[in-house]
């Protein structure tokens, strides 16, 4: 309707057709403007100018090493013939059409062709495709590599439970530097227990010479008995301060299999370890052989346990933020309701200020509020709650105030007419009208807040998101998968529950 | 019983809705106010119980000027004056019984009613009122689940609960079809004739006016332009009616008119 009216309000062309056409060849859209079609002219100038500008930018990126423009175009065409060719053709077409259209606009019966919009859409679509680096080919090509981690995310439950680890091991003392003190005793062998013995029981640690070349330490002949047969066995070294570490030999952690009887023999080069200068007296260190086997009872794995804990944290974050949001939003919404604030200019001023502040707060995403809150109160769920509360107050304040503005004055009038007091009028005419939108908006907000709190951890705001990014960064896709699953489950349940509650109330 | 003297209402935007209105209503009258849309009927009715504050003039009710009452005395006066609205003005989400009970709000202890508690004799009274308008079986439905005619009957029951001495009805049947119009006005007529409740009612249709009014005043642009007795009205032709009422004036319909009269 409105559009048609504008077109009917004919503005006479001030130039003849051919002139308008030629003018538009030089400045796109100008011919149309001269012919009285202002909107059309500016639209054409905008789309032609915009698309040409964006196109030149892309061509520059494709061929940034070339200096002169022509060479750039040729290079770009060489690299992306379809894209460059299509855009050039479309822009040329649009340009010529623009000249012809200017000529046409000078005639009284002004026509608008929808076809040209297709050309404009094609130009911007191709530019958009190029600028946002859309690449479906890559999606297919990299799919095989992505399947293992993705499948771990999709079905992560192997990491949900694990077996308790059982460690069996035995150790022997070694004196560093033979003759520095008394030899440590030969460990006593207890039947049925693993046992390890070293020969000799003293020796020199590996060390570095001036050229940082390693000087091998003494080779210890380790003999073990009473271990689990055919089982991977690790060697650990414990220095005199009690620090444990796994020595390497030829770049590998020292590790071997026991034989069928559960015995082994192994030659261990004493590892590189600095003796602290403050150390006094003979230095006794220790070598240990350990077998770690997962044969204990099934227990909840760390990822599942942490996920459950974080999920609880997440839900409560969302709940607390909604709670605070509702409490603060109620008074704010009164200040932001036009019908309550319209009786004087002071209240109107408060109304406008409140509205403006709410709009600004709402325009900033909760994730950004979370970044700010993290600076304020540090990492953790409290920062997330602050961020979500801010956003909730703004969003709910607006929704509540709109609900207040849209209450039906009829019942208020009717209740007043019965001789009711002001308070009775509020209880009987206002509150029943306010409850459904308040409940509905509050539940909706709780729903949003829990959803938001699942990702607010990405920026350090606590909750499950925090765990999820950590797992992803550690490439622990199974654990990440568990977190993702729980987010999905929670959100689905929440969706259902909030829909149910809202249906009951509204 | 009610005397309006030099009543003037000028809205904040400068609209003069009422301009020096003077009339008197005796107890037991069925006074009908006619006038084009925008002529000030609603404003006039709402000035009487001060839902709208009059700009100037006096409203004498039992020798006391309503415009000079404080909030407390105003409420005591309001509870004697029932009001029925074109759009029913029920609290849509409350049930029918609560809507009817709210007619007692001017009488009961304000603190108790805050928790939606009413004395049992008021509840009995509400049930009787619903019985009287024939919708007792709907008592526990939400008000907005009822049809238009049923909702207006709830409106009538709510007014009845006030045990009013006067009823103000602002186009009570304008949103109803003709059969229902007679039904609702029938209740008002019955209250008027059997209990002597004074009725001030604005109406749209000439045949309804002829059928129910005991006296008529006509408004145009906030002024009284016509005063007529029952006889004047019955004798009135459509053309005369149209003169006051403008082109909108129509009869409900010939078919229902006879039924209404009979
Ligand atoms: N709240 C208001 N503010 C300003 N003008 C109003 C208001 N209510 C009604 N009016 C004006 O007062 C005049 C009378 O209105 P009203 O009493 O509603 O007439 P009626 O009920 O006869 O249709 C109309 O011109 C209307 O526009
Ligand atoms: Mg009206």
mmCIF file of N, CA and C in Angstrom, chain A residues 346-446:
data_model
loop_
_atom_site.group_PDB
_atom_site.id
_atom_site.type_symbol
_atom_site.label_atom_id
_atom_site.label_comp_id
_atom_site.label_asym_id
_atom_site.label_seq_id
_atom_site.Cartn_x
_atom_site.Cartn_y
_atom_site.Cartn_z
ATOM 1 N N UNK A 346 8.832 14.530 35.505
ATOM 2 C CA UNK A 346 9.937 13.886 36.234
ATOM 3 C C UNK A 346 9.840 12.373 36.064
ATOM 4 N N UNK A 347 8.623 11.831 36.258
ATOM 5 C CA UNK A 347 8.474 10.390 36.111
ATOM 6 C C UNK A 347 8.726 9.961 34.675
ATOM 7 N N UNK A 348 8.354 10.798 33.742
ATOM 8 C CA UNK A 348 8.611 10.485 32.337
ATOM 9 C C UNK A 348 10.108 10.427 32.077
ATOM 10 N N UNK A 349 10.832 11.370 32.713
ATOM 11 C CA UNK A 349 12.291 11.394 32.553
ATOM 12 C C UNK A 349 12.881 10.090 33.111
ATOM 13 N N UNK A 350 12.401 9.697 34.301
ATOM 14 C CA UNK A 350 12.871 8.436 34.887
ATOM 15 C C UNK A 350 12.563 7.281 33.933
ATOM 16 N N UNK A 351 11.372 7.324 33.370
ATOM 17 C CA UNK A 351 10.962 6.276 32.428
ATOM 18 C C UNK A 351 11.947 6.181 31.273
ATOM 19 N N UNK A 352 12.266 7.322 30.678
ATOM 20 C CA UNK A 352 13.168 7.285 29.518
ATOM 21 C C UNK A 352 14.564 6.827 29.922
ATOM 22 N N UNK A 353 15.039 7.310 31.062
ATOM 23 C CA UNK A 353 16.380 6.903 31.494
ATOM 24 C C UNK A 353 16.416 5.396 31.735
ATOM 25 N N UNK A 354 15.400 4.900 32.453
ATOM 26 C CA UNK A 354 15.367 3.457 32.740
ATOM 27 C C UNK A 354 15.348 2.652 31.443
ATOM 28 N N UNK A 355 14.467 3.063 30.543
ATOM 29 C CA UNK A 355 14.361 2.345 29.267
ATOM 30 C C UNK A 355 15.696 2.317 28.532
ATOM 31 N N UNK A 356 16.353 3.490 28.496
ATOM 32 C CA UNK A 356 17.619 3.572 27.768
ATOM 33 C C UNK A 356 18.654 2.636 28.390
ATOM 34 N N UNK A 357 18.757 2.686 29.728
ATOM 35 C CA UNK A 357 19.745 1.827 30.385
ATOM 36 C C UNK A 357 19.432 0.364 30.091
ATOM 37 N N UNK A 358 18.164 0.002 30.202
ATOM 38 C CA UNK A 358 17.791 -1.398 29.937
ATOM 39 C C UNK A 358 18.169 -1.795 28.518
ATOM 40 N N UNK A 359 17.910 -0.905 27.576
ATOM 41 C CA UNK A 359 18.226 -1.231 26.182
ATOM 42 C C UNK A 359 19.720 -1.428 25.987
ATOM 43 N N UNK A 360 20.507 -0.573 26.649
ATOM 44 C CA UNK A 360 21.960 -0.700 26.482
ATOM 45 C C UNK A 360 22.434 -2.018 27.083
ATOM 46 N N UNK A 361 21.964 -2.317 28.308
ATOM 47 C CA UNK A 361 22.401 -3.560 28.955
ATOM 48 C C UNK A 361 22.007 -4.758 28.102
ATOM 49 N N UNK A 362 20.805 -4.698 27.554
ATOM 50 C CA UNK A 362 20.306 -5.828 26.797
ATOM 51 C C UNK A 362 21.057 -6.017 25.478
ATOM 52 N N UNK A 363 21.560 -4.900 24.947
ATOM 53 C CA UNK A 363 22.246 -4.980 23.659
ATOM 54 C C UNK A 363 23.585 -5.702 23.791
ATOM 55 N N UNK A 364 24.116 -5.743 25.004
ATOM 56 C CA UNK A 364 25.413 -6.405 25.201
ATOM 57 C C UNK A 364 25.153 -7.846 25.588
ATOM 58 N N UNK A 365 25.769 -8.755 24.860
ATOM 59 C CA UNK A 365 25.530 -10.178 25.083
ATOM 60 C C UNK A 365 26.026 -10.632 26.460
ATOM 61 N N UNK A 366 25.359 -11.617 27.059
ATOM 62 C CA UNK A 366 25.801 -12.127 28.359
ATOM 63 C C UNK A 366 27.252 -12.583 28.364
ATOM 64 N N UNK A 367 27.726 -13.112 27.220
ATOM 65 C CA UNK A 367 29.121 -13.556 27.196
ATOM 66 C C UNK A 367 30.071 -12.391 27.432
ATOM 67 N N UNK A 368 29.695 -11.235 26.902
ATOM 68 C CA UNK A 368 30.554 -10.062 27.089
ATOM 69 C C UNK A 368 30.444 -9.574 28.531
ATOM 70 N N UNK A 369 29.217 -9.607 29.078
ATOM 71 C CA UNK A 369 29.069 -9.263 30.501
ATOM 72 C C UNK A 369 29.921 -10.196 31.344
ATOM 73 N N UNK A 370 29.993 -11.466 30.941
ATOM 74 C CA UNK A 370 30.776 -12.430 31.717
ATOM 75 C C UNK A 370 32.252 -12.059 31.681
ATOM 76 N N UNK A 371 32.740 -11.637 30.510
ATOM 77 C CA UNK A 371 34.142 -11.217 30.416
ATOM 78 C C UNK A 371 34.413 -10.071 31.387
ATOM 79 N N UNK A 372 33.441 -9.142 31.451
ATOM 80 C CA UNK A 372 33.602 -8.002 32.357
ATOM 81 C C UNK A 372 33.556 -8.478 33.812
ATOM 82 N N UNK A 373 32.607 -9.377 34.093
ATOM 83 C CA UNK A 373 32.438 -9.841 35.473
ATOM 84 C C UNK A 373 33.654 -10.632 35.937
ATOM 85 N N UNK A 374 34.300 -11.348 34.994
ATOM 86 C CA UNK A 374 35.495 -12.112 35.367
ATOM 87 C C UNK A 374 36.599 -11.168 35.814
ATOM 88 N N UNK A 375 36.690 -10.035 35.126
ATOM 89 C CA UNK A 375 37.674 -9.038 35.540
ATOM 90 C C UNK A 375 37.335 -8.534 36.940
ATOM 91 N N UNK A 376 36.071 -8.450 37.210
ATOM 92 C CA UNK A 376 35.573 -7.851 38.447
ATOM 93 C C UNK A 376 35.741 -8.805 39.641
ATOM 94 N N UNK A 377 35.147 -10.017 39.535
ATOM 95 C CA UNK A 377 35.158 -10.919 40.693
ATOM 96 C C UNK A 377 35.974 -12.177 40.460
ATOM 97 N N UNK A 378 36.689 -12.249 39.333
ATOM 98 C CA UNK A 378 37.529 -13.411 39.092
ATOM 99 C C UNK A 378 36.766 -14.543 38.437
ATOM 100 N N UNK A 379 37.535 -15.571 38.023
ATOM 101 C CA UNK A 379 36.923 -16.723 37.357
ATOM 102 C C UNK A 379 35.941 -17.420 38.279
ATOM 103 N N UNK A 380 34.963 -18.070 37.703
ATOM 104 C CA UNK A 380 34.092 -18.899 38.521
ATOM 105 C C UNK A 380 32.628 -18.596 38.331
ATOM 106 N N UNK A 381 31.796 -19.413 38.965
ATOM 107 C CA UNK A 381 30.357 -19.286 38.746
ATOM 108 C C UNK A 381 29.798 -17.919 39.153
ATOM 109 N N UNK A 382 30.389 -17.276 40.144
ATOM 110 C CA UNK A 382 29.837 -15.994 40.578
ATOM 111 C C UNK A 382 29.885 -14.978 39.434
ATOM 112 N N UNK A 383 30.986 -15.003 38.682
ATOM 113 C CA UNK A 383 31.078 -14.100 37.532
ATOM 114 C C UNK A 383 29.949 -14.384 36.548
ATOM 115 N N UNK A 384 29.695 -15.678 36.311
ATOM 116 C CA UNK A 384 28.606 -16.054 35.412
ATOM 117 C C UNK A 384 27.275 -15.553 35.925
ATOM 118 N N UNK A 385 27.063 -15.678 37.226
ATOM 119 C CA UNK A 385 25.781 -15.242 37.802
ATOM 120 C C UNK A 385 25.617 -13.741 37.620
ATOM 121 N N UNK A 386 26.701 -12.998 37.859
ATOM 122 C CA UNK A 386 26.608 -11.543 37.691
ATOM 123 C C UNK A 386 26.219 -11.214 36.251
ATOM 124 N N UNK A 387 26.918 -11.863 35.309
ATOM 125 C CA UNK A 387 26.638 -11.570 33.896
ATOM 126 C C UNK A 387 25.190 -11.883 33.551
ATOM 127 N N UNK A 388 24.732 -13.056 33.955
ATOM 128 C CA UNK A 388 23.373 -13.459 33.600
ATOM 129 C C UNK A 388 22.342 -12.588 34.318
ATOM 130 N N UNK A 389 22.653 -12.209 35.556
ATOM 131 C CA UNK A 389 21.713 -11.362 36.284
ATOM 132 C C UNK A 389 21.540 -10.025 35.572
ATOM 133 N N UNK A 390 22.653 -9.440 35.174
ATOM 134 C CA UNK A 390 22.577 -8.159 34.455
ATOM 135 C C UNK A 390 21.651 -8.284 33.257
ATOM 136 N N UNK A 391 21.936 -9.297 32.476
ATOM 137 C CA UNK A 391 21.167 -9.436 31.248
ATOM 138 C C UNK A 391 19.705 -9.750 31.562
ATOM 139 N N UNK A 392 19.480 -10.559 32.597
ATOM 140 C CA UNK A 392 18.113 -10.923 32.954
ATOM 141 C C UNK A 392 17.317 -9.703 33.405
ATOM 142 N N UNK A 393 17.940 -8.871 34.226
ATOM 143 C CA UNK A 393 17.217 -7.693 34.703
ATOM 144 C C UNK A 393 16.776 -6.856 33.512
ATOM 145 N N UNK A 394 17.687 -6.694 32.565
ATOM 146 C CA UNK A 394 17.343 -5.858 31.414
ATOM 147 C C UNK A 394 16.248 -6.500 30.575
ATOM 148 N N UNK A 395 16.401 -7.800 30.313
ATOM 149 C CA UNK A 395 15.410 -8.455 29.448
ATOM 150 C C UNK A 395 14.059 -8.571 30.147
ATOM 151 N N UNK A 396 14.089 -8.995 31.424
ATOM 152 C CA UNK A 396 12.822 -9.153 32.139
ATOM 153 C C UNK A 396 12.175 -7.797 32.403
ATOM 154 N N UNK A 397 13.019 -6.803 32.724
ATOM 155 C CA UNK A 397 12.467 -5.467 32.986
ATOM 156 C C UNK A 397 11.657 -4.991 31.799
ATOM 157 N N UNK A 398 12.181 -5.222 30.619
ATOM 158 C CA UNK A 398 11.462 -4.809 29.420
ATOM 159 C C UNK A 398 10.177 -5.629 29.249
ATOM 160 N N UNK A 399 10.307 -6.952 29.389
ATOM 161 C CA UNK A 399 9.129 -7.799 29.187
ATOM 162 C C UNK A 399 8.045 -7.500 30.230
ATOM 163 N N UNK A 400 8.473 -7.396 31.501
ATOM 164 C CA UNK A 400 7.493 -7.110 32.555
ATOM 165 C C UNK A 400 6.817 -5.766 32.293
ATOM 166 N N UNK A 401 7.626 -4.772 31.922
ATOM 167 C CA UNK A 401 7.033 -3.446 31.780
ATOM 168 C C UNK A 401 6.053 -3.448 30.608
ATOM 169 N N UNK A 402 6.367 -4.232 29.581
ATOM 170 C CA UNK A 402 5.404 -4.315 28.486
ATOM 171 C C UNK A 402 4.122 -5.003 28.947
ATOM 172 N N UNK A 403 4.294 -5.989 29.838
ATOM 173 C CA UNK A 403 3.094 -6.652 30.384
ATOM 174 C C UNK A 403 2.277 -5.647 31.199
ATOM 175 N N UNK A 404 2.968 -4.825 31.975
ATOM 176 C CA UNK A 404 2.241 -3.837 32.776
ATOM 177 C C UNK A 404 1.534 -2.841 31.858
ATOM 178 N N UNK A 405 2.247 -2.461 30.798
ATOM 179 C CA UNK A 405 1.645 -1.481 29.896
ATOM 180 C C UNK A 405 0.412 -2.034 29.195
ATOM 181 N N UNK A 406 0.385 -3.358 29.033
ATOM 182 C CA UNK A 406 -0.720 -3.894 28.235
ATOM 183 C C UNK A 406 -1.850 -4.441 29.096
ATOM 184 N N UNK A 407 -1.848 -4.122 30.406
ATOM 185 C CA UNK A 407 -2.980 -4.640 31.176
ATOM 186 C C UNK A 407 -4.235 -3.873 30.807
ATOM 187 N N UNK A 408 -5.355 -4.603 30.897
ATOM 188 C CA UNK A 408 -6.646 -4.078 30.491
ATOM 189 C C UNK A 408 -7.169 -3.159 31.597
ATOM 190 N N UNK A 409 -7.413 -1.885 31.310
ATOM 191 C CA UNK A 409 -7.891 -0.986 32.370
ATOM 192 C C UNK A 409 -9.344 -1.259 32.760
ATOM 193 N N UNK A 410 -10.069 -2.003 31.929
ATOM 194 C CA UNK A 410 -11.485 -2.267 32.192
ATOM 195 C C UNK A 410 -11.751 -2.855 33.573
ATOM 196 N N UNK A 411 -11.111 -3.988 33.912
ATOM 197 C CA UNK A 411 -11.360 -4.583 35.221
ATOM 198 C C UNK A 411 -10.992 -3.641 36.367
ATOM 199 N N UNK A 412 -9.948 -2.820 36.169
ATOM 200 C CA UNK A 412 -9.555 -1.899 37.243
ATOM 201 C C UNK A 412 -10.705 -0.948 37.535
ATOM 202 N N UNK A 413 -11.264 -0.422 36.455
ATOM 203 C CA UNK A 413 -12.388 0.484 36.550
ATOM 204 C C UNK A 413 -13.567 -0.208 37.258
ATOM 205 N N UNK A 414 -13.830 -1.448 36.847
ATOM 206 C CA UNK A 414 -14.978 -2.170 37.399
ATOM 207 C C UNK A 414 -14.802 -2.421 38.888
ATOM 208 N N UNK A 415 -13.573 -2.793 39.284
ATOM 209 C CA UNK A 415 -13.348 -3.074 40.703
ATOM 210 C C UNK A 415 -13.432 -1.783 41.511
ATOM 211 N N UNK A 416 -12.865 -0.702 40.965
ATOM 212 C CA UNK A 416 -12.972 0.594 41.656
ATOM 213 C C UNK A 416 -14.429 0.973 41.862
ATOM 214 N N UNK A 417 -15.242 0.694 40.865
ATOM 215 C CA UNK A 417 -16.641 1.100 40.926
ATOM 216 C C UNK A 417 -17.408 0.369 42.016
ATOM 217 N N UNK A 418 -16.871 -0.770 42.502
ATOM 218 C CA UNK A 418 -17.578 -1.468 43.568
ATOM 219 C C UNK A 418 -17.301 -0.853 44.930
ATOM 220 N N UNK A 419 -16.415 0.150 44.988
ATOM 221 C CA UNK A 419 -16.052 0.742 46.266
ATOM 222 C C UNK A 419 -14.841 0.085 46.893
ATOM 223 N N UNK A 420 -14.039 -0.600 46.069
ATOM 224 C CA UNK A 420 -12.851 -1.274 46.585
ATOM 225 C C UNK A 420 -11.759 -0.261 46.920
ATOM 226 N N UNK A 421 -10.879 -0.640 47.884
ATOM 227 C CA UNK A 421 -9.744 0.225 48.193
ATOM 228 C C UNK A 421 -8.695 0.052 47.096
ATOM 229 N N UNK A 422 -7.667 0.902 47.201
ATOM 230 C CA UNK A 422 -6.609 0.847 46.193
ATOM 231 C C UNK A 422 -5.912 -0.518 46.202
ATOM 232 N N UNK A 423 -5.630 -1.008 47.424
ATOM 233 C CA UNK A 423 -4.960 -2.295 47.554
ATOM 234 C C UNK A 423 -5.832 -3.423 47.005
ATOM 235 N N UNK A 424 -7.113 -3.367 47.322
ATOM 236 C CA UNK A 424 -8.031 -4.388 46.803
ATOM 237 C C UNK A 424 -8.058 -4.345 45.276
ATOM 238 N N UNK A 425 -8.046 -3.147 44.737
ATOM 239 C CA UNK A 425 -8.062 -3.017 43.279
ATOM 240 C C UNK A 425 -6.838 -3.684 42.675
ATOM 241 N N UNK A 426 -5.678 -3.472 43.327
ATOM 242 C CA UNK A 426 -4.463 -4.109 42.808
ATOM 243 C C UNK A 426 -4.594 -5.624 42.886
ATOM 244 N N UNK A 427 -5.067 -6.123 44.045
ATOM 245 C CA UNK A 427 -5.149 -7.572 44.226
ATOM 246 C C UNK A 427 -6.175 -8.213 43.305
ATOM 247 N N UNK A 428 -7.269 -7.522 43.055
ATOM 248 C CA UNK A 428 -8.345 -8.162 42.291
ATOM 249 C C UNK A 428 -8.314 -7.851 40.799
ATOM 250 N N UNK A 429 -7.786 -6.705 40.436
ATOM 251 C CA UNK A 429 -7.839 -6.357 39.013
ATOM 252 C C UNK A 429 -6.463 -6.375 38.349
ATOM 253 N N UNK A 430 -5.406 -6.024 39.121
ATOM 254 C CA UNK A 430 -4.088 -5.928 38.491
ATOM 255 C C UNK A 430 -3.339 -7.258 38.592
ATOM 256 N N UNK A 431 -3.246 -7.802 39.809
ATOM 257 C CA UNK A 431 -2.438 -9.006 40.006
ATOM 258 C C UNK A 431 -2.892 -10.171 39.113
ATOM 259 N N UNK A 432 -4.202 -10.465 39.050
ATOM 260 C CA UNK A 432 -4.578 -11.588 38.176
ATOM 261 C C UNK A 432 -4.148 -11.375 36.733
ATOM 262 N N UNK A 433 -4.094 -10.140 36.310
ATOM 263 C CA UNK A 433 -3.655 -9.893 34.935
ATOM 264 C C UNK A 433 -2.152 -10.012 34.801
ATOM 265 N N UNK A 434 -1.426 -9.750 35.899
ATOM 266 C CA UNK A 434 0.033 -9.750 35.814
ATOM 267 C C UNK A 434 0.622 -11.147 35.958
ATOM 268 N N UNK A 435 -0.061 -12.023 36.695
ATOM 269 C CA UNK A 435 0.554 -13.320 37.005
ATOM 270 C C UNK A 435 0.947 -14.111 35.754
ATOM 271 N N UNK A 436 0.052 -14.282 34.790
ATOM 272 C CA UNK A 436 0.460 -15.116 33.647
ATOM 273 C C UNK A 436 1.694 -14.602 32.918
ATOM 274 N N UNK A 437 1.737 -13.318 32.545
ATOM 275 C CA UNK A 437 2.968 -12.903 31.867
ATOM 276 C C UNK A 437 4.188 -12.971 32.771
ATOM 277 N N UNK A 438 4.031 -12.650 34.055
ATOM 278 C CA UNK A 438 5.193 -12.717 34.948
ATOM 279 C C UNK A 438 5.714 -14.143 35.031
ATOM 280 N N UNK A 439 4.815 -15.078 35.251
ATOM 281 C CA UNK A 439 5.252 -16.474 35.376
ATOM 282 C C UNK A 439 5.875 -16.926 34.069
ATOM 283 N N UNK A 440 5.183 -16.629 32.992
ATOM 284 C CA UNK A 440 5.644 -17.080 31.698
ATOM 285 C C UNK A 440 7.027 -16.518 31.372
ATOM 286 N N UNK A 441 7.192 -15.224 31.553
ATOM 287 C CA UNK A 441 8.479 -14.601 31.233
ATOM 288 C C UNK A 441 9.570 -15.095 32.167
ATOM 289 N N UNK A 442 9.208 -15.319 33.448
ATOM 290 C CA UNK A 442 10.236 -15.740 34.394
ATOM 291 C C UNK A 442 10.728 -17.142 34.070
ATOM 292 N N UNK A 443 9.807 -18.028 33.750
ATOM 293 C CA UNK A 443 10.198 -19.401 33.402
ATOM 294 C C UNK A 443 11.049 -19.387 32.135
ATOM 295 N N UNK A 444 10.605 -18.603 31.192
ATOM 296 C CA UNK A 444 11.312 -18.475 29.925
ATOM 297 C C UNK A 444 12.734 -17.996 30.188
ATOM 298 N N UNK A 445 12.851 -17.063 31.114
ATOM 299 C CA UNK A 445 14.156 -16.499 31.424
ATOM 300 C C UNK A 445 15.044 -17.539 32.106
ATOM 301 N N UNK A 446 14.429 -18.323 32.983
ATOM 302 C CA UNK A 446 15.179 -19.365 33.676
ATOM 303 C C UNK A 446 15.731 -20.341 32.643
#
